Each structure stands twice: as C-alpha cells, then as structure tokens.
Amino acid sequence: MSSKRLGIKTIKYLSALVIAVSLVLMGCSAGDRSGVDTKEGVTSIIGVSQANMREEWRVALINELREAISSSLDIQIITSDATGDVDKQIRDIDNLIGYGIDLLIISPCDEKELADKIKEVYDSGIPVIVMDRAVEGFDYTLYIGPDNEVIGQQAGNFVGGLLSTDGGRVVEILGRPASIQGKERLLGFRKALDEYGNIETSKLYIESETKDAAYDITMQAKGTIAEADVIFSYSDSMALGVCDAVRELGLEDKVMVVDCDGFKGADEGIDLVKQGRLKATVSCPIGGKEAFDYALSILGNESGVPKQVILRSNLITAENLEESIERMNRQSNDDGRTIKVGYSQVGQESNWRLANTRSIESAAKKFNIDLHMEIADQSQQKQFDAIRKFIEEKVDVIVVSPVVETGWDEVLWEAKDAGIPVIMSDRNVSLEDPEEGLTTTYLGADFMEEGRRAMRWIRDNVPADGKKLKIMEIMGNEGASPTEERGKGFREILSENPSYYIAYSEHGDFTFEGGQKVVRDYLENNEWDIDIIFSHNDDMALGAISELKEHGYSPDKDAVIVSVDATRDAFEAMVRKELSCAVECNPIIGDQLMKAIRDLCGGKQMPFRIITDEKIYDQSVAEDYIHKRGY
Ligand code: AHR
C-alpha cells in the first residue's frame, strides 16, 4: 500500500459500491461513464471530467490516469465525457459530486465558462486539479498543463535551424478557427521562425483540425506543397493527413513534415518519426501520471503541493528518438542518499527573503540534503563566484535565485560542462538559447500573475468615478525577474483600464529604505497628488507608508497602497488600515524545492516550471489571516 494513501474510509468504499449500482440502474454506457470498476478496499474516489473523448490526447490522458491508478488498490476513478459541451460538463461535474468524489480532475471544454463551476467545487472543499487549460485566478487546487507557445517555439527553432543556411519555404496548415492550443503553438512557431531572416511562409486553412481535412488541403494545394521545404502542422492528427498526402504526391523525399503533439501509439507523432515520415515532433506532455501523483499528495494532505506545474515538452527527431523516449518515461528512482546542494541566495534585502532562506534551510534537513548556501548581497559577481565554487566542490545540484535575469549563460555553461544540473529557485533567468538545457526547471511564483492581480484588485476596489487616477509604481531592483514581470502583468491589466495611469515609476530595490526614498524624492518636487501606490514588495510599501506619515499624510486615505508578498508586517499594516491590499508571493518553497531536487537526482525529467500557491488579501480579511502568518 502506498505511503501516500489515506486512512481507511469505509463510507467511501460503500459509496463506491453505490456508484456501480447507480450506474447500472441509470443504464449508463461504458462510453459516458467508463472507468467505473468497483474494487475492494477503495478509500478515495477521483472524479475525472473530460472535455471530450474525440481528441486523441484526451483519450491518452484518461489512459494514463487509468494506468497510474491501476497500481493503487485504494483509489477509484469515475470518468465522464462532456462531448465538447459546456452545459454537459457542468452536469457531469454535479453527477460526479453526487457520487461522493474526494477530488475532481477536470480538463475544461472552455476554461472561461467553467471557471465559476470550478470555483464552486473548490469552495465546497473538494480539491480540483485543472488540466490542459488554466482558469483565471486561483480558485482551484492545482493546474497541470503544457506551455503550448514553448511547444511551437521548439518546433520553430528546429525548422529555423534546418533552413538557416540556404533559407527555404515553410507551409503552415491551420484550422479556421484554430483551437486555442493551435493558436498558441503557432504563435510560438512564428516567433521562433522570425529569428531566421531567409524563410518564406505561407498558410493553408482547413475548416476542421482533422486528419482528413489536412489530407484534402495538402492534395488540393499540390503546387504550393511541391515548392515547400517544410510543412508545419500543430497536431499529430493533421500531420498524419499531411504525411499521407505527401506520400501520395510522391514528395516524401523533398518535403519535410514537422509537427507538435508527439503522442505514443501507431501513426502518432513518435511513430511517424520512427517511420521516417515526420522529420520531427514536439511532444505535448499529457500529465496523467503527474495528476495522479499530485492527487495522492493532495488527498494525503501533504505539504508542498504547488499551484501550477507546467510540463516539459521534448523535441523528438530520428537522431534522439530512443534517448527521448527513455528520458520522457523515466520516473524518480530516489535511493535516499544524502544529496549535496550548492544554493546561491540573492541576498537578505527583505523579510520575504529571510523567510525564504529559513524555509530552504529547514526543508534541506527534512529531505536529507547537505545544503551549502552562499548569500550574494545582491551582487551578480558574487553569485558567479559561488556557482564556480560549487562546481569545484562537485556538488550534486546547484540552485540559484538570481539577482537579475540576464548574463548567466557563461557560468551556466560551466555548470553544464561539469555535469551539474541547475535549478532556478524563486527567480528565473533569461538565456540566449533557452533550449540548451542550461537550467533544469524553475520553481517559484508567477510574477506576471502577481502584477495582474494587483491591478485587478485596484480595478475592482478603487473606483475612478469618471476621473483619471494617478499611480505611483515602486519597483524592485532593475533587471530582476520579479521587477520585470510584476511590471508587465500590472501593465497588461492597466492597458484595459484607461481610468488609471502610471504617473511616476522608480526603483526602490525591494528594501524598506528604497520605498522611503521613492516617496521622499517625489515629495521633494511635487505636492502629494498620487491616488494609488503599487509597490513591488511589502518592505518598500512599508517604507513608503513611513515616509508618507513623516510628511503628515495618511496612508490608505491619501493613497490606496497595494503591495506584493503578504508578509506578517503587511498584515499588520492592513489591520492598522495603512496598507490596502497585499498580493501573496510565497517564500515557503523549501519542501517543493527539496522534493524537486530529490526527483531530479532520482532521474526524473523535470517540468518547465513549478509555480507556488498564492492568494490575495486585503483589509477585509486581514484580521482573519494575520495569526496564521508565520513570517
Ligand atoms: O523574488 C521575490 C522577491 O524578492 C520578493 O517579492 C521580494 O520581497 C524579494 O526581495
């Protein structure tokens, strides 16, 4: 029995039996409620609401889940097929809840239209894992899915590389309208191709994203196809139609086909690469196994479950086929040994950072990690020195929380050459070529989303009443990923709300003193005329508050103040009615990081990103949460 399993819940076992009986009574066919197969000893029921069972990868998701669940005697799954209909999916979810499910896994037909239903289930206390398309906000337990834009980019970079020397022609096969996944893949594909100047592209549209439609259009456009070097399809099913047509046209030796999906199975992407009919495919991870593992963690109330897991996609060609398949299938085989980790911590600039350091240090002990931490005092050079020292000391893994995003390529190449994997923690880097594998994964917050949340809160809580409200932005240090991304996310929502504008924006470097200085400098040259302060962290917001008070202004009355982090100090300021709102950035990432390190050393392929769980708090709830805040 799995160590993650729950305690015995006889009621659930009985309800599992009831499900089987009800399904028989209701005359449900295996097609719409497949997966009901009552087993003895069932302690938990997972309901799976699938958007449709037409698309192959959705069927693959159910199969992956079934395979994972088959080794767990105490877990039952019930699946439902919404046949692409939002209303049916809502009814399916109600039915699943009626069966007494303990956890819902949903792949929504439409993430916007189903957001309220997902929230309703989540609010009722049933954990919800959302797959494939994330819903806005944070009213779900965990999201697991791919990054379709990156998938497209990987394909685009491959095609760009193929044609970079002599240039060439690329034909894109597109659905009209394209699926959301298709659009995102295409966007990534084009972004990557744009980097190569000498490639011409043309498009062929099809009414439905199917094999047959792709076959027909390829046959019809044989003139264009004969001139092409590469045909790009953003799905396996369309690629198969293209491959069949290309064969029939006798162009297999001339035209290369590249696609996305890379599913397993006969005539799917991987098989087509094996057959030599596809030049490359970019795998779209399904996530069924991950969903099941996390479902167990959630049901077992384990700590360290993230908010989002963005799965890794792999470029698969004839040359790397075997190795890729082996890598993708590898599971963690952790032998429990002590792992030596070098951690380059950015500094001690904020209370957030101190809590983050403590969390990492205590989790290291718990996970049998021999942690060597170097504090860089906001100096990139000190971080380079620390990484080089870790390389010399032959640590097993290097973890970096970088002061700025750029300039890391050289030192990360040194780590790669030394065979030491690097994990980015809390902050990410921007690399010249992200596909070189210089970092294994990023674990931390979604800073863009934090910025968006701050501006959404302003939009919803600070009415402009026909005026144009002035915002002061107090930014973190220049070039740091939280600074850049919070700023971008905030501006994204701001651009949709013309009643607000940024009148003043300065760096406060994430410190209390920095926040004080930004307000002081402003007041030296201006009367106080700011309506809203958006501070990239709490320490700077608290500095701004203290400076405003110093000048006889009343925080919250003379300016609404919104910050990011949600530390205990911020809660106290909200209770004092000085700070209006704090968007959470979670520093307690030690457990998740150590788990990722152990998985990595156990041989498991890391996801692209592991995003932490975060909420938003304002004065209306501050009293309720302040006592729960340990940092
Ligand atoms: O990288 C996370 C940010 O860095 C926190 O928001 C801030 O307080 C810290 O210094």
XYZ file of C-alpha atoms and ligand atoms in Angstrom:
641
model
C 0.000 0.000 0.000
C 1.355 3.427 -0.939
C 2.821 5.539 1.870
C 0.732 8.348 0.468
C -2.526 6.524 0.921
C -5.253 7.818 3.136
C -6.700 6.293 6.222
C -9.488 3.776 5.743
C -12.763 5.464 4.920
C -15.424 2.830 4.942
C -18.057 5.280 3.819
C -16.157 5.873 0.620
C -15.910 2.181 -0.024
C -19.637 1.890 0.388
C -20.209 4.862 -1.856
C -18.001 3.276 -4.499
C -20.316 0.307 -4.435
C -23.281 2.635 -4.644
C -21.788 4.249 -7.719
C -21.518 0.971 -9.500
C -25.107 0.166 -8.575
C -26.410 3.595 -9.586
C -24.660 3.417 -12.898
C -26.274 0.107 -13.608
C -29.662 1.484 -12.530
C -29.218 4.539 -14.696
C -28.229 2.329 -17.592
C -25.072 4.317 -18.225
C -22.947 3.012 -21.023
C -19.255 2.372 -20.674
C -18.809 5.218 -23.169
C -20.029 8.032 -20.952
C -19.004 6.628 -17.595
C -16.120 4.398 -18.358
C -13.755 3.704 -15.515
C -16.359 2.545 -13.007
C -14.993 -0.673 -11.757
C -15.577 -1.057 -8.059
C -12.667 -2.546 -6.206
C -12.452 -3.791 -2.666
C -10.673 -1.527 -0.225
C -11.343 1.702 -2.099
C -10.805 4.636 0.227
C -10.929 7.563 -2.197
C -12.785 8.350 -5.365
C -11.392 10.657 -8.006
C -13.855 12.082 -10.489
C -12.464 12.911 -13.921
C -14.441 15.299 -16.075
C -13.029 15.202 -19.588
C -13.966 17.880 -22.129
C -14.378 15.334 -24.913
C -13.111 11.943 -25.917
C -12.682 12.807 -29.589
C -9.212 14.276 -29.353
C -6.559 11.624 -29.043
C -4.607 13.257 -26.288
C -7.712 13.471 -24.123
C -8.191 9.742 -24.517
C -4.490 9.394 -23.763
C -4.978 11.395 -20.546
C -7.673 9.023 -19.341
C -5.489 6.055 -20.254
C -2.515 7.488 -18.393
C -4.666 8.069 -15.339
C -6.062 4.546 -15.501
C -2.585 3.113 -15.844
C -1.359 5.116 -12.846
C -4.380 4.201 -10.777
C -4.159 0.505 -11.598
C -1.356 0.109 -9.054
C -3.406 1.739 -6.275
C -5.927 -0.599 -4.786
C -7.494 2.075 -2.628
C -8.300 4.643 -5.317
C -11.261 4.558 -7.657
C -11.777 6.804 -10.664
C -15.012 7.713 -12.386
C -14.702 9.428 -15.731
C -17.188 11.466 -17.700
C -17.111 12.764 -21.268
C -18.632 16.216 -21.809
C -18.599 15.712 -25.617
C -17.341 19.279 -26.004
C -20.474 20.758 -24.433
C -20.049 23.191 -21.529
C -23.544 22.556 -20.130
C -22.990 18.833 -20.201
C -19.662 19.266 -18.443
C -21.408 21.213 -15.668
C -23.977 18.414 -15.326
C -21.187 15.805 -15.365
C -19.455 17.591 -12.512
C -22.671 17.696 -10.494
C -23.135 13.980 -11.094
C -19.574 13.236 -10.030
C -20.085 15.229 -6.857
C -23.310 13.321 -6.290
C -21.244 10.129 -6.322
C -19.194 11.386 -3.379
C -15.896 12.068 -5.117
C -12.982 13.168 -2.924
C -11.166 15.031 -5.681
C -12.050 16.303 -9.140
C -9.733 16.277 -12.130
C -11.125 18.429 -14.910
C -9.979 19.190 -18.390
C -12.413 22.000 -19.234
C -14.173 22.436 -22.598
C -13.887 26.162 -22.052
C -11.818 27.479 -19.187
C -13.691 30.791 -19.012
C -17.184 29.363 -18.996
C -16.278 26.684 -16.481
C -14.379 28.948 -14.080
C -17.410 29.547 -11.841
C -18.257 25.854 -11.646
C -14.651 25.001 -10.800
C -14.688 27.687 -8.104
C -17.943 26.307 -6.702
C -16.460 22.814 -6.373
C -13.216 24.151 -4.908
C -15.087 26.356 -2.412
C -17.154 23.355 -1.329
C -13.929 21.764 -0.055
C -13.373 19.249 -2.870
C -9.850 19.681 -4.257
C -9.790 20.375 -8.006
C -6.937 19.609 -10.375
C -7.368 21.517 -13.646
C -5.637 20.035 -16.673
C -4.561 21.468 -20.005
C -6.033 24.985 -19.770
C -5.667 27.046 -16.591
C -8.616 29.045 -15.335
C -8.070 32.659 -14.353
C -7.467 33.453 -10.687
C -6.674 30.845 -8.081
C -9.925 29.106 -7.228
C -8.643 25.617 -7.884
C -6.115 23.413 -6.133
C -3.597 22.715 -8.862
C -3.179 23.276 -12.575
C -1.129 20.850 -14.689
C -0.550 21.513 -18.353
C 1.881 22.179 -21.154
C 3.195 25.515 -22.430
C 1.852 25.485 -25.961
C 3.725 28.576 -27.009
C 7.003 26.943 -25.992
C 5.977 23.793 -27.888
C 5.529 25.918 -31.021
C 8.798 27.691 -30.364
C 10.672 24.389 -30.107
C 9.252 23.350 -33.486
C 10.060 26.780 -34.958
C 13.635 26.683 -33.751
C 14.093 23.237 -35.228
C 12.708 24.309 -38.609
C 14.716 27.552 -38.467
C 17.848 25.519 -37.798
C 17.091 23.174 -40.720
C 16.697 26.028 -43.184
C 19.065 28.605 -41.721
C 21.893 28.090 -44.194
C 20.092 28.224 -47.517
C 16.728 29.605 -46.470
C 13.531 27.935 -47.604
C 9.764 27.777 -47.736
C 7.504 26.722 -44.914
C 3.813 25.930 -45.325
C 1.651 26.079 -42.218
C -1.526 24.007 -42.020
C -4.039 25.881 -39.883
C -7.528 25.259 -38.591
C -10.017 28.050 -39.179
C -10.840 28.837 -36.462
C -7.778 27.351 -34.829
C -8.072 25.701 -31.418
C -6.570 27.719 -28.557
C -3.720 25.237 -28.307
C -3.168 25.564 -32.057
C -3.081 29.348 -31.873
C -0.553 29.343 -29.061
C 1.660 26.808 -30.819
C 1.513 28.834 -33.988
C 2.431 31.990 -32.140
C 5.495 30.298 -30.668
C 6.384 28.761 -34.034
C 6.267 32.132 -35.779
C 8.145 33.928 -33.036
C 10.963 31.418 -33.369
C 10.961 31.483 -37.193
C 11.090 35.300 -37.162
C 14.616 34.998 -35.818
C 15.665 33.484 -39.163
C 15.556 36.088 -41.903
C 15.530 33.982 -45.042
C 12.459 31.808 -44.565
C 9.237 32.399 -46.507
C 5.989 31.187 -45.004
C 2.563 30.538 -46.468
C -0.653 29.195 -44.975
C -3.230 26.601 -45.867
C -6.509 26.804 -43.982
C -8.796 23.920 -43.113
C -12.294 24.036 -41.629
C -11.658 21.321 -39.037
C -8.376 20.303 -37.456
C -8.621 16.702 -38.613
C -6.519 14.206 -40.495
C -8.926 14.148 -43.441
C -9.122 17.915 -43.810
C -5.328 18.151 -43.658
C -5.029 15.404 -46.280
C -7.521 17.125 -48.603
C -5.909 20.552 -48.419
C -2.439 19.127 -48.985
C -3.670 17.284 -52.070
C -5.510 20.355 -53.366
C -2.515 22.631 -52.868
C -0.042 20.299 -54.525
C 1.622 23.157 -56.424
C 2.438 25.001 -53.203
C 3.425 21.792 -51.467
C 5.814 20.844 -54.262
C 7.624 24.155 -53.758
C 7.832 23.798 -49.982
C 10.747 22.585 -47.896
C 8.814 22.078 -44.675
C 5.151 21.644 -43.793
C 4.264 22.524 -40.238
C 1.228 21.034 -38.524
C 0.464 21.821 -34.909
C -1.128 18.448 -34.187
C -0.438 14.769 -34.794
C -3.786 14.095 -36.448
C -3.333 16.844 -39.040
C 0.277 15.748 -39.559
C -0.843 12.222 -40.440
C -3.172 13.601 -43.124
C -0.326 15.735 -44.483
C 2.095 12.779 -44.460
C -0.395 10.587 -46.355
C -0.919 13.281 -48.976
C 2.796 13.994 -49.332
C 3.377 10.279 -49.905
C 0.625 10.133 -52.486
C 2.053 13.158 -54.268
C 5.430 11.410 -54.397
C 7.067 14.263 -52.473
C 8.306 12.360 -49.423
C 11.945 12.827 -50.368
C 11.546 16.526 -50.987
C 9.204 17.906 -48.363
C 9.784 17.531 -44.625
C 6.859 17.461 -42.205
C 7.253 18.770 -38.646
C 4.508 18.697 -36.043
C 3.560 19.099 -32.397
C 1.938 16.540 -30.053
C 4.383 13.655 -30.275
C 1.935 11.150 -28.892
C 2.724 7.479 -28.446
C 0.753 4.923 -30.480
C 0.507 3.736 -34.065
C 0.710 6.580 -36.615
C 1.013 9.196 -33.861
C 3.894 11.671 -33.804
C 6.588 9.467 -32.289
C 5.697 6.551 -34.523
C 5.727 8.815 -37.589
C 9.231 9.991 -36.665
C 10.251 6.357 -36.263
C 8.786 5.566 -39.690
C 10.782 8.464 -41.146
C 7.598 10.258 -42.262
C 7.940 13.147 -39.816
C 11.229 14.990 -39.612
C 10.472 15.961 -36.013
C 7.683 16.182 -33.499
C 7.491 18.202 -30.295
C 5.895 16.164 -27.561
C 2.962 17.629 -25.711
C 3.070 16.087 -22.265
C -0.252 14.643 -21.184
C 0.207 14.917 -17.417
C -1.985 11.995 -16.343
C 0.719 10.398 -14.242
C 1.602 13.739 -12.640
C -2.068 14.446 -11.953
C -2.420 11.130 -10.205
C 0.731 11.597 -8.109
C -0.380 15.065 -7.053
C -3.907 13.812 -6.384
C -2.397 11.371 -3.891
C -0.397 14.163 -2.272
C -3.474 16.380 -2.047
C -5.667 13.608 -0.657
C -2.921 12.766 1.813
C -2.740 16.432 2.913
C 0.954 16.569 2.121
C 2.725 19.896 2.274
C 4.440 21.463 -0.700
C 1.809 20.909 -3.392
C 2.357 23.674 -5.957
C -0.324 25.751 -7.678
C 0.763 25.088 -11.234
C 3.012 22.541 -12.919
C 3.985 23.411 -16.473
C 5.103 20.186 -18.078
C 8.177 19.764 -20.226
C 7.868 19.197 -23.952
C 10.633 17.469 -25.921
C 11.790 17.842 -29.498
C 11.942 14.327 -30.950
C 13.856 13.510 -34.118
C 15.150 10.270 -35.629
C 18.538 11.069 -34.091
C 17.365 11.403 -30.492
C 14.304 9.148 -30.602
C 15.374 6.340 -28.265
C 17.024 8.660 -25.781
C 13.995 10.992 -25.744
C 11.536 8.189 -25.130
C 13.680 6.820 -22.340
C 14.001 10.297 -20.762
C 10.290 11.005 -21.004
C 9.367 7.683 -19.405
C 11.886 7.878 -16.596
C 10.397 8.024 -13.111
C 12.150 9.155 -9.989
C 14.266 6.386 -8.570
C 15.398 8.108 -5.405
C 17.849 5.972 -3.443
C 17.539 8.175 -0.337
C 21.246 9.079 -0.206
C 22.410 12.480 1.055
C 22.449 14.969 -1.821
C 24.980 17.805 -1.805
C 23.423 21.081 -2.979
C 25.034 24.480 -3.552
C 22.499 27.315 -3.190
C 23.296 30.852 -4.313
C 20.832 33.084 -2.469
C 20.350 36.600 -3.811
C 20.642 38.463 -0.505
C 18.850 39.497 2.653
C 17.020 42.500 1.274
C 13.545 41.828 2.666
C 11.606 39.933 5.300
C 10.335 37.802 2.461
C 13.890 36.782 1.643
C 14.696 35.904 5.250
C 11.603 33.677 5.420
C 12.608 32.102 2.118
C 16.104 31.292 3.403
C 14.714 29.766 6.593
C 12.271 27.632 4.621
C 15.055 26.284 2.410
C 17.361 25.557 5.316
C 14.772 23.688 7.327
C 13.465 21.702 4.335
C 17.031 20.635 3.481
C 17.322 18.886 6.849
C 13.976 17.185 6.375
C 14.872 15.864 2.901
C 18.423 14.724 3.728
C 20.058 17.455 1.656
C 23.555 18.645 2.532
C 22.957 22.342 1.841
C 25.774 24.824 1.158
C 24.245 28.276 0.962
C 26.095 31.410 -0.150
C 24.381 34.797 0.283
C 25.265 37.133 -2.596
C 24.243 40.533 -1.143
C 22.589 41.500 -4.464
C 25.841 41.021 -6.405
C 25.753 39.008 -9.611
C 29.543 38.663 -9.444
C 29.251 37.052 -6.008
C 26.705 34.654 -7.488
C 29.119 33.748 -10.297
C 31.840 33.126 -7.685
C 29.506 30.962 -5.616
C 28.469 28.875 -8.636
C 32.121 28.353 -9.596
C 32.920 27.315 -6.040
C 30.045 24.817 -6.087
C 31.387 23.407 -9.349
C 34.821 22.954 -7.777
C 33.274 21.315 -4.751
C 31.478 18.909 -7.105
C 28.042 19.411 -5.585
C 25.253 17.223 -6.993
C 22.907 20.117 -7.800
C 23.256 23.905 -7.958
C 20.292 26.116 -7.102
C 20.281 29.817 -7.953
C 17.968 32.649 -7.008
C 19.409 35.250 -9.376
C 19.663 38.961 -8.651
C 18.982 39.847 -12.292
C 17.603 37.891 -15.246
C 20.399 38.262 -17.805
C 24.108 37.498 -18.074
C 24.083 33.910 -16.835
C 24.908 31.927 -19.969
C 28.652 31.606 -19.465
C 28.628 30.421 -15.878
C 25.696 28.089 -16.515
C 27.603 26.537 -19.408
C 30.431 25.863 -16.952
C 27.985 24.041 -14.676
C 26.582 22.092 -17.620
C 30.060 21.129 -18.802
C 30.808 19.898 -15.294
C 27.648 17.770 -15.481
C 25.944 19.598 -12.607
C 22.229 20.337 -13.090
C 20.991 23.797 -12.139
C 17.566 24.624 -10.708
C 16.269 28.197 -10.654
C 14.542 28.962 -7.405
C 12.237 31.934 -6.739
C 13.577 33.964 -9.688
C 14.258 32.913 -13.230
C 16.900 33.789 -15.825
C 16.582 34.824 -19.428
C 19.029 32.827 -21.552
C 20.360 33.393 -25.051
C 19.130 29.967 -26.112
C 16.582 28.531 -23.672
C 16.746 25.163 -25.396
C 20.365 24.444 -24.485
C 19.255 22.860 -21.237
C 21.370 25.142 -19.033
C 18.705 25.036 -16.337
C 16.512 22.086 -15.459
C 13.455 23.789 -14.033
C 12.130 26.937 -12.388
C 10.393 26.740 -9.050
C 8.742 29.844 -7.669
C 5.990 32.343 -8.174
C 4.202 33.543 -11.284
C 5.329 37.165 -11.014
C 3.326 38.270 -14.067
C 0.179 36.964 -12.457
C 1.038 38.800 -9.234
C 1.237 42.065 -11.159
C -2.058 41.295 -12.893
C -3.716 40.508 -9.566
C -2.571 43.789 -8.072
C -4.087 45.781 -10.931
C -7.251 43.665 -10.995
C -7.727 44.403 -7.305
C -7.306 48.140 -7.983
C -9.763 47.967 -10.882
C -12.344 46.209 -8.712
C -11.858 48.156 -5.472
C -10.748 51.682 -6.312
C -13.453 53.264 -8.454
C -12.242 56.042 -10.720
C -15.645 57.782 -10.742
C -15.050 59.456 -14.056
C -11.568 60.725 -13.098
C -8.179 59.500 -14.210
C -6.371 58.074 -11.197
C -2.620 58.522 -10.779
C -0.497 55.525 -9.835
C 2.975 55.612 -8.318
C 4.871 52.395 -9.026
C 7.699 51.467 -6.668
C 9.714 48.838 -8.462
C 12.200 46.264 -7.206
C 15.793 46.275 -8.425
C 16.305 46.828 -12.131
C 16.585 43.671 -14.220
C 15.274 41.269 -11.552
C 12.586 38.891 -12.813
C 10.001 39.932 -10.160
C 10.525 43.568 -11.130
C 10.220 42.985 -14.846
C 7.323 40.553 -14.702
C 5.239 42.215 -11.989
C 5.566 45.408 -14.004
C 4.447 43.636 -17.195
C 1.498 41.852 -15.597
C 0.338 45.071 -13.922
C 0.549 46.998 -17.203
C -1.305 44.255 -19.066
C -4.439 44.822 -16.948
C -3.803 48.563 -16.710
C -3.901 48.847 -20.501
C -7.501 47.587 -20.422
C -8.467 50.228 -17.834
C -7.826 53.730 -19.140
C -9.153 55.398 -15.961
C -5.821 54.627 -14.286
C -2.306 55.518 -15.357
C 1.227 55.280 -14.027
C 2.287 58.835 -13.277
C 5.585 58.006 -11.561
C 7.721 54.868 -11.535
C 11.019 54.418 -9.686
C 13.170 51.605 -8.345
C 13.149 51.007 -4.594
C 15.288 47.832 -4.835
C 12.936 45.740 -2.682
C 14.099 47.437 0.551
C 12.292 49.489 3.187
C 14.758 52.350 2.675
C 14.240 52.161 -1.088
C 10.468 52.638 -0.642
C 11.058 55.597 1.673
C 13.387 57.194 -0.825
C 10.985 56.914 -3.768
C 8.258 58.772 -1.835
C 10.747 61.291 -0.396
C 12.146 62.095 -3.851
C 8.645 62.557 -5.217
C 7.648 64.900 -2.407
C 10.762 66.988 -2.914
C 9.481 68.043 -6.315
C 5.703 67.627 -6.109
C 2.682 68.155 -3.933
C 1.218 64.769 -2.978
C -1.249 64.079 -5.803
C -0.942 60.305 -6.134
C -4.124 58.227 -5.794
C -2.640 54.727 -5.694
C 0.765 53.265 -4.856
C 1.655 49.919 -6.381
C 4.748 48.611 -4.633
C 6.560 45.525 -5.947
C 7.053 44.284 -2.391
C 5.936 44.815 1.204
C 9.189 46.220 2.527
C 9.098 49.080 0.018
C 5.386 49.662 0.712
C 6.126 49.886 4.426
C 8.953 52.316 3.707
C 6.564 54.402 1.597
C 3.967 54.345 4.387
C 6.506 55.523 6.948
C 7.651 58.345 4.655
C 4.091 59.467 3.938
C 3.399 59.597 7.674
C 6.606 61.537 8.196
C 5.251 64.193 5.841
C 1.878 64.304 7.584
C -0.010 62.226 5.036
C -2.347 59.471 5.937
C -1.635 56.175 4.177
C -4.729 54.493 2.764
C -6.623 57.816 2.851
C -4.191 59.945 0.882
C -3.269 56.986 -1.301
C -4.532 53.453 -1.659
C -1.454 51.230 -1.250
C -1.147 47.801 -2.832
C 1.934 45.641 -2.445
C 3.238 42.165 -3.194
C 4.485 39.471 -0.765
C 1.867 39.442 2.053
C 4.300 39.041 4.932
C 3.164 39.350 8.534
C 4.289 43.013 8.549
C 1.953 43.646 5.629
C -0.931 42.006 7.502
C -0.213 44.219 10.485
C -0.236 47.277 8.222
C -3.563 46.150 6.739
C -5.024 45.688 10.222
C -3.785 49.210 11.097
C -5.599 50.363 7.923
C -2.411 51.682 6.359
C -1.890 49.127 3.610
C -4.914 48.343 1.454
C -4.043 45.050 -0.195
C -1.195 42.516 -0.376
C -0.834 40.077 -3.246
C 0.840 36.958 -1.944
C 4.247 35.813 -3.118
C 5.019 32.634 -1.238
C 8.568 32.338 0.181
C 7.898 28.946 1.792
C 9.126 26.875 -1.106
C 11.679 24.727 0.715
C 9.712 21.458 0.667
C 8.808 21.759 -3.006
C 12.371 22.592 -3.917
C 13.873 19.704 -1.973
C 11.322 17.315 -3.478
C 12.272 18.555 -6.947
C 15.967 18.069 -6.132
C 15.364 14.509 -4.982
C 13.271 13.766 -8.106
C 15.955 15.259 -10.324
C 18.686 13.182 -8.699
C 16.382 10.174 -8.938
C 16.465 10.598 -12.724
C 13.046 12.143 -13.337
C 12.610 14.655 -16.125
C 11.730 17.999 -14.587
C 8.743 20.096 -15.659
C 9.463 23.505 -17.193
C 8.020 25.369 -14.239
C 6.621 24.592 -10.813
C 4.538 27.537 -9.639
C 3.722 28.069 -5.980
C 0.277 28.525 -4.465
C -0.579 32.194 -3.813
C -3.575 34.245 -2.773
C -4.546 37.877 -2.355
C -5.516 39.598 0.909
C -6.968 42.976 1.726
C -8.144 44.790 4.828
C -11.473 42.966 4.807
C -9.775 39.628 5.613
C -6.507 40.703 7.244
C -7.692 40.090 10.830
C -8.715 36.523 9.955
C -5.360 35.585 8.495
C -2.800 37.533 10.487
C -2.451 34.869 13.175
C -1.799 32.199 10.568
C 1.095 34.130 9.076
C 4.361 32.779 10.412
C 6.771 35.163 8.638
O 11.983 37.345 -5.725
C 10.989 37.590 -4.819
C 11.036 38.998 -4.351
O 12.313 39.298 -3.860
C 10.105 39.340 -3.203
O 8.884 39.812 -3.626
C 10.854 40.429 -2.564
O 10.355 40.820 -1.318
C 12.196 39.844 -2.575
O 13.189 40.620 -2.158
